[in-house]
Short mmCIF file of C-alpha atoms in Angstrom, two decimals:
data_model
loop_
_atom_site.label_atom_id
_atom_site.label_comp_id
_atom_site.label_asym_id
_atom_site.label_seq_id
_atom_site.Cartn_x
_atom_site.Cartn_y
_atom_site.Cartn_z
CA MET A 690 0.50 0.22 0.37
CA ALA A 691 1.90 3.99 -0.68
CA THR A 692 1.47 6.28 1.36
CA ALA A 693 -0.07 9.73 0.47
CA PRO A 694 2.75 12.54 -0.15
CA ASN A 695 0.43 14.25 2.83
CA ASP A 696 1.13 11.48 5.65
CA MET A 697 5.34 11.81 5.17
CA PRO A 698 6.18 13.44 7.87
CA LYS A 699 7.82 16.51 6.67
CA ARG A 700 11.51 17.32 7.83
CA LYS A 701 12.82 20.60 9.32
CA LYS A 702 13.97 23.79 7.89
CA ALA A 703 17.71 23.62 9.39
CA ARG A 704 18.42 27.20 10.41
CA TYR A 705 21.67 28.22 10.48
CA SER A 706 23.08 31.82 12.64
CA ALA A 707 24.91 34.23 10.76
CA GLU A 708 28.33 33.27 11.85
CA TYR A 709 27.91 29.93 11.16
CA ARG A 710 27.56 30.67 7.27
CA ALA A 711 30.58 33.09 7.85
CA GLU A 712 32.90 30.76 8.81
CA ALA A 713 31.87 28.33 6.57
CA LEU A 714 32.07 30.35 3.82
CA ALA A 715 35.32 31.45 4.98
CA LEU A 716 35.83 27.46 5.02
CA ALA A 717 35.41 27.61 1.73
CA GLU A 718 37.20 29.34 0.39
CA ARG A 719 40.39 27.88 2.38
CA ILE A 720 39.98 24.01 0.92
CA GLY A 721 37.08 24.66 -1.41
CA VAL A 722 33.28 24.36 -1.48
CA ALA A 723 32.89 20.41 -2.08
CA ALA A 724 35.55 20.47 0.78
CA ALA A 725 34.34 22.06 3.13
CA ALA A 726 30.46 20.98 2.61
CA SER A 727 31.66 17.64 3.41
CA GLU A 728 33.57 18.31 6.32
CA LEU A 729 30.19 20.47 7.23
CA GLY A 730 27.88 17.76 6.62
CA LEU A 731 25.82 20.28 4.14
CA HIS A 732 25.43 19.89 0.38
CA ALA A 733 27.41 21.68 -1.60
CA MET A 734 24.53 23.93 -3.16
CA GLN A 735 23.86 25.69 -0.08
CA ILE A 736 27.49 26.68 0.03
CA TYR A 737 27.14 27.93 -2.79
CA GLN A 738 23.64 29.79 -2.42
CA TRP A 739 24.88 31.27 0.88
CA ARG A 740 27.75 32.51 -0.79
CA ALA A 741 25.51 34.45 -3.41
CA LYS A 742 23.79 35.66 -1.40
CA ALA A 743 26.71 37.58 0.49
CA ALA A 744 27.75 38.70 -2.82
CA HIS A 745 24.70 40.29 -3.37
CA GLU A 746 24.18 41.73 0.26
CA LYS A 747 27.68 43.30 0.13
CA SER A 748 26.67 44.87 -3.59
CA VAL A 749 23.39 46.17 -2.00
CA THR A 750 25.70 47.27 1.12
CA ASP A 751 28.08 48.70 -1.22
CA ARG A 752 25.57 50.45 -3.85
CA GLU A 753 23.72 51.70 -0.17
CA ARG A 754 26.64 53.49 0.57
CA GLN A 755 27.33 55.31 -2.18
CA LEU A 756 23.85 56.85 -2.26
CA ARG A 757 24.72 57.95 1.78
CA GLU A 758 27.57 59.76 -0.09
CA ALA A 759 26.06 61.42 -2.98
CA ASN A 760 23.42 62.30 -0.78
CA ALA A 761 25.07 63.56 1.67
CA ARG A 762 27.56 65.86 -1.14
CA LEU A 763 24.08 66.76 -2.56
CA LYS A 764 22.78 68.65 0.21
CA ARG A 765 26.10 70.29 1.61
CA GLN A 766 25.57 71.72 -2.30
CA LEU A 767 21.97 72.35 -2.22
CA ALA A 768 23.02 74.72 1.28
CA ASP A 769 26.42 76.73 -0.71
CA LYS A 770 23.59 77.61 -3.10
CA THR A 771 20.69 78.70 -0.91
CA GLU A 772 23.49 80.61 1.02
CA GLU A 773 23.87 82.41 -2.02
CA VAL A 774 20.98 83.23 -3.77
CA THR A 775 19.99 84.35 -0.31
CA ILE A 776 23.36 86.47 -0.27
CA LEU A 777 22.38 87.28 -3.90
CA GLU A 778 18.65 88.66 -3.39
CA LYS A 779 20.49 90.89 0.43
CA THR A 780 22.80 92.95 -2.40
CA ALA A 781 20.24 93.17 -5.22
CA ALA A 782 17.66 94.62 -3.22
CA TYR A 783 20.28 96.50 -1.50
CA PHE A 784 21.35 98.44 -4.60
CA ALA A 785 17.50 98.61 -5.71
CA LYS A 786 17.53 101.11 -2.28
CA LYS A 787 20.33 102.70 -3.57
CA LEU A 788 18.95 102.98 -7.24
CA ASP A 789 15.32 104.96 -5.38
#
């Protein structure tokens, strides 16, 4: 008698901490993915997925840093230009008064 797929016990998904993943990736970098996976009792595909996710997060982090720097630079420029406009407005008002 065959059992229905719903009757099969479900395997719990293993959860690994960020520190464990970082150490596993460092080990894979040193000795290779296949060797690290067998040493840690993981599938090599898991380490490849962790590596891809870490690379993506790093690129996102780098992009966010670049955007923050650009935002700060633009805010400084805006403040400078606003100050220049204020000075020019006051100067124009002064000379307009002198002409009257």
